[in-house]
XYZ file of C-alpha atoms in Angstrom:
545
model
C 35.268 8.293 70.863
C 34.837 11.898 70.496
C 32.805 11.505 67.614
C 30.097 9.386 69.336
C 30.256 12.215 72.787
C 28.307 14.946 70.238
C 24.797 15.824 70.661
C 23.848 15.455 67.468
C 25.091 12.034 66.744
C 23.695 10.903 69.593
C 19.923 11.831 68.746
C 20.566 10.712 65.180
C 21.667 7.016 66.839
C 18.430 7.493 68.971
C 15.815 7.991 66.362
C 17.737 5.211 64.246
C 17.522 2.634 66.998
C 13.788 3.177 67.924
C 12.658 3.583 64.037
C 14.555 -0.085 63.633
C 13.261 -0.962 66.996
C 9.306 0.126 65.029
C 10.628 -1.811 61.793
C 10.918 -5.191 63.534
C 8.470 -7.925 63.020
C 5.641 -7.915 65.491
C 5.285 -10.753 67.983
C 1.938 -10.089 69.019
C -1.355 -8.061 67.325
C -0.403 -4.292 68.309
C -3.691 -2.332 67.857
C -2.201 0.941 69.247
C -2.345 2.829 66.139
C -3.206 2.775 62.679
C 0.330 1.783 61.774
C 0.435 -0.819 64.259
C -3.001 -2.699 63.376
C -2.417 -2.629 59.596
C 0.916 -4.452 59.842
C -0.820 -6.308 62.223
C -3.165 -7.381 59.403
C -0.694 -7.811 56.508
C 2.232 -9.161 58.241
C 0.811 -12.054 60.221
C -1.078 -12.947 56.375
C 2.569 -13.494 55.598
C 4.193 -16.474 54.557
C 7.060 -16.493 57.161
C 4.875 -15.359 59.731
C 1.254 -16.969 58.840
C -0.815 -16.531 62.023
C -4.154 -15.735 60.926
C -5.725 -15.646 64.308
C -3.558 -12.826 65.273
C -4.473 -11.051 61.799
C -8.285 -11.328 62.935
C -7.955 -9.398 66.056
C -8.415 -6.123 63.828
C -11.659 -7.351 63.348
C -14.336 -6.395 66.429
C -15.620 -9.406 68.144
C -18.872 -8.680 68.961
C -21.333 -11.552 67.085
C -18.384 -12.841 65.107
C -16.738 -15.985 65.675
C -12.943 -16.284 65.627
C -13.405 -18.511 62.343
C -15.091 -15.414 60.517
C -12.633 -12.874 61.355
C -9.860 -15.144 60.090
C -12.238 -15.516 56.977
C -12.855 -10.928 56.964
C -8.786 -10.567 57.326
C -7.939 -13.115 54.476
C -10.415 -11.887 51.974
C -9.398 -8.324 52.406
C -5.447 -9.224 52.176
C -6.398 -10.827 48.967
C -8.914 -8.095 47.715
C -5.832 -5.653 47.959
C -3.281 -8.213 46.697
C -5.689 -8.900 43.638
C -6.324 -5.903 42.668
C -2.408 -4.314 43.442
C -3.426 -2.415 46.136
C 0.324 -1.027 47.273
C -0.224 -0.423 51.053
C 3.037 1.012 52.026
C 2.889 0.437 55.741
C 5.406 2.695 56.589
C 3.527 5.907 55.632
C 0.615 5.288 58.037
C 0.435 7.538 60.887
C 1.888 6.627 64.301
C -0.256 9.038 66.804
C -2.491 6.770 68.818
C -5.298 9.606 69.225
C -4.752 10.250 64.859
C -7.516 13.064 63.576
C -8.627 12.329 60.120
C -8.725 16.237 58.903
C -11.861 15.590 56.739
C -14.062 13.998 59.241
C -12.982 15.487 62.183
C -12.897 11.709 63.497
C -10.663 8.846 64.534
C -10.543 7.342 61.282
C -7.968 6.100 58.219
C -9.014 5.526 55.128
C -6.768 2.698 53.860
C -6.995 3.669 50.319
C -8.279 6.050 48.486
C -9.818 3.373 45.964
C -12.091 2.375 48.381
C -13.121 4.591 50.768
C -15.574 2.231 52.454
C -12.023 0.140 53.570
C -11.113 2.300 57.058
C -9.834 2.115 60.619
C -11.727 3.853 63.544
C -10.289 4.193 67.053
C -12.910 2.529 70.004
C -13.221 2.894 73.444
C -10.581 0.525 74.348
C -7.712 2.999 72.824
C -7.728 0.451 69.818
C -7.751 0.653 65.801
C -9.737 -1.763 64.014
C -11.594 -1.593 61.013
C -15.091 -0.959 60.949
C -18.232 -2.437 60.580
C -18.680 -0.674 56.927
C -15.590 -2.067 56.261
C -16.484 -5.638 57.418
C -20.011 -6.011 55.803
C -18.156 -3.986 52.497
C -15.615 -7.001 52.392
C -17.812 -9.643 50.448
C -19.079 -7.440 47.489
C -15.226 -6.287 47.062
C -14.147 -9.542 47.168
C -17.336 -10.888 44.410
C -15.820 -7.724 41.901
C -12.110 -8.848 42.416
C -12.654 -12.264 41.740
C -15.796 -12.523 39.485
C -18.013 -15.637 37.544
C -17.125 -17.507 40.743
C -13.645 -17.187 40.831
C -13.273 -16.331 44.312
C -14.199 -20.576 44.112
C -11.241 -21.703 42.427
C -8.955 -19.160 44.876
C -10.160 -21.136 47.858
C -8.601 -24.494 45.829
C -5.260 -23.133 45.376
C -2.573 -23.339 47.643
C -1.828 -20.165 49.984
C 1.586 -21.386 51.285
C 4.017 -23.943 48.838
C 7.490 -25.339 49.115
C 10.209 -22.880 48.769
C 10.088 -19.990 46.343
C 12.293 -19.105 43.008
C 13.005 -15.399 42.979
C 9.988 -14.935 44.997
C 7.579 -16.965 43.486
C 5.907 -20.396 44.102
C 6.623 -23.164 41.336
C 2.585 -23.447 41.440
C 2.338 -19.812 40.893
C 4.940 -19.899 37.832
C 2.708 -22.459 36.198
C -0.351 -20.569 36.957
C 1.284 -17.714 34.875
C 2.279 -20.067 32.343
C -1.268 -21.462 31.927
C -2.492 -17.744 32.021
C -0.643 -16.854 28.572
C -1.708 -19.439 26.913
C -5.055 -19.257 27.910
C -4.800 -15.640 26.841
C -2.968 -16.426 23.546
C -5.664 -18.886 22.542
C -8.365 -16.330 23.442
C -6.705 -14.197 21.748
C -6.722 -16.145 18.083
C -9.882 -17.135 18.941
C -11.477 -13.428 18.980
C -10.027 -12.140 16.502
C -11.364 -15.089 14.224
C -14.298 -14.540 15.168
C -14.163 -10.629 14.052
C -12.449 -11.772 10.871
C -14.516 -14.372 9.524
C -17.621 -13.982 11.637
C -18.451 -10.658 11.157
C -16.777 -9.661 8.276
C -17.718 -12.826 6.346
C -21.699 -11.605 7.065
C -20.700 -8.440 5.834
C -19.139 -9.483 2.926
C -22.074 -11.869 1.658
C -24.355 -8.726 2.620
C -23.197 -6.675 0.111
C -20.294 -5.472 2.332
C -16.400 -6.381 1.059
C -15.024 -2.840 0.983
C -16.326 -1.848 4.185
C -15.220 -5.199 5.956
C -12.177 -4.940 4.702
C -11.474 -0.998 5.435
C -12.810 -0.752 8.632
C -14.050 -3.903 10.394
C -10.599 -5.989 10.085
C -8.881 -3.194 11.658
C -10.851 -3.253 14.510
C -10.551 -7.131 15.045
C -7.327 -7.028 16.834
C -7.532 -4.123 18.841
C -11.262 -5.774 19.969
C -9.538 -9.270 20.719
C -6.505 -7.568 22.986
C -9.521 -6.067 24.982
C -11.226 -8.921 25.623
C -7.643 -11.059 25.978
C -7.048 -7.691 29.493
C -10.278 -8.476 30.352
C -9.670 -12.266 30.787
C -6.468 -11.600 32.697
C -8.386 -8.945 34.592
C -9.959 -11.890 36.236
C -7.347 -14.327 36.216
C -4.171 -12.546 37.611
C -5.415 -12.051 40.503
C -6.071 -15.738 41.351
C -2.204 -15.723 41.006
C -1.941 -14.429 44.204
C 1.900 -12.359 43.382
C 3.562 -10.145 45.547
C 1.855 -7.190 46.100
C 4.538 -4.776 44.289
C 4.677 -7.177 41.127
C 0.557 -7.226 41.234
C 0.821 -3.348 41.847
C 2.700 -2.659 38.252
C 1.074 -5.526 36.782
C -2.348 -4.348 37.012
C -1.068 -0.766 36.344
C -0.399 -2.227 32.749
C -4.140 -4.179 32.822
C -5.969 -0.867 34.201
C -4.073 1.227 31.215
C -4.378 -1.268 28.651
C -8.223 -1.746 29.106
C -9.331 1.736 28.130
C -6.737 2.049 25.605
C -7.565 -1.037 23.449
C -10.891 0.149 23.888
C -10.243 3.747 22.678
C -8.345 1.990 19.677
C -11.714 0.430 19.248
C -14.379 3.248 19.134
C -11.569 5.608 17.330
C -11.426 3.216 14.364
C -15.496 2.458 15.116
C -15.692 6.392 14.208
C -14.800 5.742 10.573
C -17.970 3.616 10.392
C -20.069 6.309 11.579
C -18.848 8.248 9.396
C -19.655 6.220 6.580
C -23.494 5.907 7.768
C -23.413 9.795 7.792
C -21.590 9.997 4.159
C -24.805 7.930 3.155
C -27.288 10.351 5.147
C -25.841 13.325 3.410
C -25.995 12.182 0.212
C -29.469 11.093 -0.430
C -30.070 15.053 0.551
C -29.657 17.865 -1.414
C -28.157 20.517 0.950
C -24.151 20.172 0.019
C -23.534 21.623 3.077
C -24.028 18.257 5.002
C -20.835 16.582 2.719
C -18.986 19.549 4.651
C -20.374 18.307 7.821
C -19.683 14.664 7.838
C -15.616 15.181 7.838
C -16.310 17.834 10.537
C -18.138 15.555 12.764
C -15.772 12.695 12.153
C -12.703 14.879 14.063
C -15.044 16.260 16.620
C -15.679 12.151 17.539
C -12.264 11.119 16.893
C -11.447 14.205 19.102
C -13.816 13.601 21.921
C -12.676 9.411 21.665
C -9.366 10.141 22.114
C -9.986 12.749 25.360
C -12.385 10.620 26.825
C -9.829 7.502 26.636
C -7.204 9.564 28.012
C -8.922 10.558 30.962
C -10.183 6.875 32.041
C -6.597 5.810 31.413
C -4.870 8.786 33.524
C -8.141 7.800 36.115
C -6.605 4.108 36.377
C -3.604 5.510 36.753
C -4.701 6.686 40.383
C -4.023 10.153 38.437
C -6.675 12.478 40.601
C -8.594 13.138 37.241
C -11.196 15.313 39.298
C -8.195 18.195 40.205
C -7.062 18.173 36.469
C -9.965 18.693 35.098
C -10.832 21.399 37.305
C -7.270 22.888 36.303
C -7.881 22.574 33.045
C -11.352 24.434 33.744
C -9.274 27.759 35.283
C -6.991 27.519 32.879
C -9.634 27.164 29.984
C -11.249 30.303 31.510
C -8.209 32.493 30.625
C -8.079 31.083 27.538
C -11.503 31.632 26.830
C -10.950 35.212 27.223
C -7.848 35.236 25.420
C -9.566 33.482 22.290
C -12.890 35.182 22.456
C -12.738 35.728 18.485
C -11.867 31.754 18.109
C -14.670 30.870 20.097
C -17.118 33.161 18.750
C -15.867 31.624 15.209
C -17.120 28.325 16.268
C -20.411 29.103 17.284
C -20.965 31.137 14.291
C -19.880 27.612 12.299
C -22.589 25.847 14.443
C -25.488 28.511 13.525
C -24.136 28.002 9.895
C -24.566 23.955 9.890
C -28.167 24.366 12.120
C -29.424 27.291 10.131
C -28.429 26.294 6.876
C -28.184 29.865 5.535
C -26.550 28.640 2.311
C -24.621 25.102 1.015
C -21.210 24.448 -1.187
C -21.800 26.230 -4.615
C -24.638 28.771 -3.803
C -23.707 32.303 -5.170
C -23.694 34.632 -1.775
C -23.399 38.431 -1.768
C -22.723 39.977 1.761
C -21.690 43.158 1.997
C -18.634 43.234 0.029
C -18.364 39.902 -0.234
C -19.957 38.516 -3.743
C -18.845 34.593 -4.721
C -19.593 31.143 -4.516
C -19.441 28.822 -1.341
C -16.513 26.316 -1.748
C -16.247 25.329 1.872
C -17.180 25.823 5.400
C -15.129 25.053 8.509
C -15.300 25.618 12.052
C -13.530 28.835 12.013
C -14.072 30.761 8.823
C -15.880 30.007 5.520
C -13.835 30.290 1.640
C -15.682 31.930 -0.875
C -14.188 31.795 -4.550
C -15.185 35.670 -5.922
C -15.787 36.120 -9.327
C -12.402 37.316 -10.018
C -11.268 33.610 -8.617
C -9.702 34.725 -5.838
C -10.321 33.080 -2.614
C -11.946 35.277 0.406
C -11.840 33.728 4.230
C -14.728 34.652 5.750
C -14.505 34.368 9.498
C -17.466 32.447 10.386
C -18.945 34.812 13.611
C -18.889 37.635 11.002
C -20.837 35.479 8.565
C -23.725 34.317 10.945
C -23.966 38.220 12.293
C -24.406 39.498 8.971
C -27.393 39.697 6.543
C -26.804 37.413 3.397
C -28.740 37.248 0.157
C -28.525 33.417 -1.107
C -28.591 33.986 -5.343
C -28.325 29.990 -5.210
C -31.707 29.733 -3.509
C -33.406 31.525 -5.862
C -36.142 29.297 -7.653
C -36.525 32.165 -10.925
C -33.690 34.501 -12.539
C -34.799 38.038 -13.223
C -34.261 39.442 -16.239
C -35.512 43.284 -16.739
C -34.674 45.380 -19.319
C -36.146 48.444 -20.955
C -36.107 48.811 -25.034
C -36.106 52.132 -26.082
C -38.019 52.439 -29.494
C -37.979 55.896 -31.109
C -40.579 58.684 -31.375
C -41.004 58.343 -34.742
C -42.780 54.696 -34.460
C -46.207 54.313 -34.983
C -48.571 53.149 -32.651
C -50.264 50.307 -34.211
C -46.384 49.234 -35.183
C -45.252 49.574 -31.014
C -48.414 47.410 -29.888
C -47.766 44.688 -32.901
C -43.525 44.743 -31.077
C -45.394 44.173 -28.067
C -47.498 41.120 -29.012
C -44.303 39.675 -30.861
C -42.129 39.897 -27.459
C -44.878 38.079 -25.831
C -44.947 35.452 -28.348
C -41.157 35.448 -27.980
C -40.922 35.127 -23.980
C -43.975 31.749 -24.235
C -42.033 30.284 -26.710
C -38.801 29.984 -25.081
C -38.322 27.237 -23.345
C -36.498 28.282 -20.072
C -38.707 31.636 -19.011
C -41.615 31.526 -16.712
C -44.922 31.277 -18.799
C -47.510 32.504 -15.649
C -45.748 35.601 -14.918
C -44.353 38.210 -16.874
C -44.816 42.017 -17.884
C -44.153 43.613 -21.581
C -45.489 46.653 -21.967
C -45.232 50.177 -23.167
C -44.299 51.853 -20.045
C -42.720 55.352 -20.158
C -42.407 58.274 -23.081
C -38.735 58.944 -22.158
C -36.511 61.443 -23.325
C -35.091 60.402 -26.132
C -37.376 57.194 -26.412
C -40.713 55.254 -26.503
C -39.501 52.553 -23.718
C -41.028 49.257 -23.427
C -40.205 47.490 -20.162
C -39.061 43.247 -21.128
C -39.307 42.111 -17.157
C -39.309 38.697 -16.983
C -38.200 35.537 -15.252
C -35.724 32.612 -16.360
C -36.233 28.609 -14.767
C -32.817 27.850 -14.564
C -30.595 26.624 -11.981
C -27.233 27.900 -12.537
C -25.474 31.650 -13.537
C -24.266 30.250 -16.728
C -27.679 28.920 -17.888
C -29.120 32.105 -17.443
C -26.114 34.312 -19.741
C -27.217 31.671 -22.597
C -31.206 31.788 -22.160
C -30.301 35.959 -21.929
C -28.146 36.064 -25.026
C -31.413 33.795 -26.951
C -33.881 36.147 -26.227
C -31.678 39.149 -26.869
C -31.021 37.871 -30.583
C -34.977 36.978 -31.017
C -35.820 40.462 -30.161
C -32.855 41.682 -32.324
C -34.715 39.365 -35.351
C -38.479 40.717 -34.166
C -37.078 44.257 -34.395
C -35.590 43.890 -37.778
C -38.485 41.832 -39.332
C -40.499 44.935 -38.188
C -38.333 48.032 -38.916
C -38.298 48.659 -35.447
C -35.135 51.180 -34.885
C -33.681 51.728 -31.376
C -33.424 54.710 -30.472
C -30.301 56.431 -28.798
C -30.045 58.539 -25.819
C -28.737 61.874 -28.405
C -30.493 65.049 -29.365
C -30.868 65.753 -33.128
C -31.740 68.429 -35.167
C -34.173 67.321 -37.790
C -35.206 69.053 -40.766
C -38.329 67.134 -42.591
C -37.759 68.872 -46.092
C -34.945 70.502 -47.727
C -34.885 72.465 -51.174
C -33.971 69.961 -54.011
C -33.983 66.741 -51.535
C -36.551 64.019 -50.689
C -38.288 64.458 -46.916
C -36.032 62.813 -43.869
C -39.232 61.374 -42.576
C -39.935 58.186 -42.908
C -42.066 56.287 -44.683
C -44.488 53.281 -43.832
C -46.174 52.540 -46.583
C -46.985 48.616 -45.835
C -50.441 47.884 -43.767
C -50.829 46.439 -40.735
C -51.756 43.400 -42.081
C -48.550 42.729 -44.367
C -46.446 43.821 -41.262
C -48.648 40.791 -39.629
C -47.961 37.987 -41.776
C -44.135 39.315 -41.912
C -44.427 38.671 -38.165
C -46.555 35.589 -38.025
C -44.239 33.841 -40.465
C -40.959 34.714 -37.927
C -42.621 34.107 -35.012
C -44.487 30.665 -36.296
C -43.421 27.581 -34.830
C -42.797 25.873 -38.230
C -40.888 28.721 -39.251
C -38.228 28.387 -37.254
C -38.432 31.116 -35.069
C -38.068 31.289 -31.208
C -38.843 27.682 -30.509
C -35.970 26.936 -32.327
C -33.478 26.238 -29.340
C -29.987 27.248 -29.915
């Protein structure tokens, strides 16, 4: 007895006897709060307590008849119930003069799902729902129930004999007819995809990529269309608002998910198309950009599908993203170098400074382009070792493209000595020109032989000319051919190099023949010697090694 004299019980008694008193089933509409009029709504809608003129008093009056507010009250129990609309009646606020904090207004929103669905407080003291609600309630209910299935709701019994674990025998059929239905729609789909489309593929021309690609995405495909189908039918079942509630939690995840399976594996195609692009070009540097686009989809697929997902969730998408977008800023400035990187990667694939294989000198960097990412860029050096080139660095800095080039330079000065004629110098001349027309890998409408400087040591003719071909190697070999003609031309002659010494040369000594020496053949021999090396039907330079 003691027990029950202290204070504190006592309260703790009161509050429990008036919240049970609160929890009891109403006996009459009770519009005194939003509380009140809601389970005013929903539980006279009830099967053990079906009194649908009661549930249309939170309807206003004015121009309706009694008949269309039954009609407003039903339709939005089952636009909740068919979409799993969980209202949890218990959580609604109590306080008869309730401030929405937003507005600044007697209002409730019901859900957040539909803001247009709310409760405003009149001049009689009482909650109803509004006139936006009320003229909102037929569109809902056209996008719950769909290709006229709000129709087939009206045939199907509300109330039925008594229940099995909660559920109507009609309703257990219902389901029962709903997975098969689904089942058969499912086959059916995904023999379409199988045999439809990949069959036109294959006679197209089109086996491998039918069989890669499109057959993968048949089933994923067919399971979306299979939630879509139950999208529309479940809610015809009419379940128990908790079961609908996790039931279309599954639907509302599984719709963007199957469809995210779809457009990931959808990416592969795409990628194929571009694989095709790239290839009837020339630039190499697009076969580094197809696999580098294919992620960046795949990437932005798989984001994009998480999002809708986590959005029909009820996750509030619109706060985590702009969480994300704080957080992003400080790791924006964290990764400044990173993110520089990958803009320096995009000026790379738009510019197109260079492509996989050109030789590229920057700085100290000299080797070829093997491959160009989003961060950095590898470049095998000529000593085969592999330099990682971050890729802001790159698109900063000036770089001279060899690979571009449409001529090779070749420029070298021969150094004849002093002691060579004149008329012997010019007739070396002619026979280099002869030599650099007759090859067939040098540029015939622009090159320079000439006698250009007296040097120190030596009478030096400048050999500048150009090479037409594409690659290092090809150049070494067309080099080392000319080198050896002009090595012949110089021997045929009696041409002697001279050597960048100083000498001390006496012309006669006592009892010895002169040092000096001698050219005793004419011009004319000297010719034909040169004529018959240099002919074409002599085997000379046009001979191709």
């Amino acid at each position: 007895m003691k027990l029950f004299r202290s204070p504190l019980v006592l309260v703790l008694l009161f509050i429990a006897s008036v919240a049970g008193a609160q929890d009891e089933p109403l006996s009459y509409a009770n519009l005194s709060s939003p509380y009140f009029a809601v389970k005013t709504h929903l539980q006279f809608l009830e099967e053990d307590s079906y009194k649908p003129e009661q549930a249309a008093k939170v309807f206003r009056s004015q121009g309706r008849k009694e008949s269309e507010r039954k009609q407003l009250a039903i339709r939005l129990q089952q636009i909740l119930n068919g979409e799993g609309i969980y209202i949890d009646v218990e959580e609604l606020p109590r306080q008869k003069n309730y401030l929405d904090s937003a507005s600044g207004q007697h209002k409730y929103v019901l859900t957040a799902r539909h803001p247009e669905i709310y409760l405003v407080r009149g001049t009689d003291g009482r909650w109803r729902y509004s006139e936006t609600t009320a003229n909102a309630i037929d569109e809902l209910y056209k996008q719950v129930y769909p290709f006229g299935a709000h129709k087939l709701l009206d045939l199907l019994p509300r109330l039925g004999p008594k229940k099995f674990f909660g559920i109507h025998l009609w309703q257990y059929i219902t389901i029962l007819l709903i997975v098969v239905l689904g089942s058969a729609f499912h086959k059916l789909m995904t023999f379409l995809f199988r045999r439809g489309i990949s069959g036109l593929l294959s006679r197209m021309g089109y086996a491998e990529l039918a069989k890669r690609f499109v057959l993968p995405v048949a089933r994923p495909a067919s399971l979306l269309f299979v939630f879509m189908l139950l999208g529309v039918l479940v809610p015809l079942v009419q379940l128990p608002v908790v079961l609908s509630k996790w039931i279309f939690l599954v639907i509302r995840a599984a719709l963007p998910f199957f469809a995210t399976v779809v457009f990931y594996r959808l990416v592969d195609l795409v990628g194929i198309y571009m694989e095709r692009l790239s290839d009837s070009t020339e630039n190499t540097l697009d076969d580094q950009l197809v696999p580098l686009v294919r992620k960046v989809l795949r990437t932005f697929v798989v984001i994009v599908g998480a999002l809708f997902i986590l959005d029909n969730l009820d996750f509030n998408v619109t706060a985590f993203l702009a969480g994300l977008s704080i957080g992003g800023l400080a790791f924006a400035l964290a990764a400044q170098d990173t993110i520089k990187n990958f803009f320096g990667s995009l000026m790379i694939f738009i510019d197109k400074p260079f492509q996989i294989g050109d030789w590229v000198t920057s700085g100290e960097i000299d080797g070829t382009v093997e491959e160009v990412g989003f961060r950095s860029t590898r470049i095998r050096t000529f000593r085969n070792s592999v330099t990682y080139v971050p890729n802001g660095k790159l698109a900063d800095a000036v770089v001279d493209n060899h690979g571009l080039r449409q001529y090779r330079r070749f420029s070298t000065k021969l150094a004849l000595t002093y002691d060579t004629p004149p008329q012997l110098v010019e007739l070396f001349v002619e026979g280099l020109r002869r030599i650099v027309v007759q090859h067939p890998h040098t540029r015939k409408d622009y090159y320079e032989v000439h006698l250009n400087e007296l040097g120190a040591h030596s009478l030096d003719v400048l050999f500048y000319v150009f090479f037409t071909v594409p690659t290092w190697s090809e150049e070494l070999k067309a080099r080392h051919e000319i080198l050896l003609q002009i090595m012949k031309l110089a021997e045929t002659l009696g041409i002697r190099f001279a050597f960048p010494t100083q000498t001390l040369h006496m012309e006669t000594f006592p009892g010895h023949p002169s040092l000096m020496p001698g050219y005793n053949r004419t011009t004319e021999e000297l010719r034909a010697e040169m004529d018959k090396l240099l002919s074409v039907n002599g085997g000379g330079v046009a001979v191709r090694v």
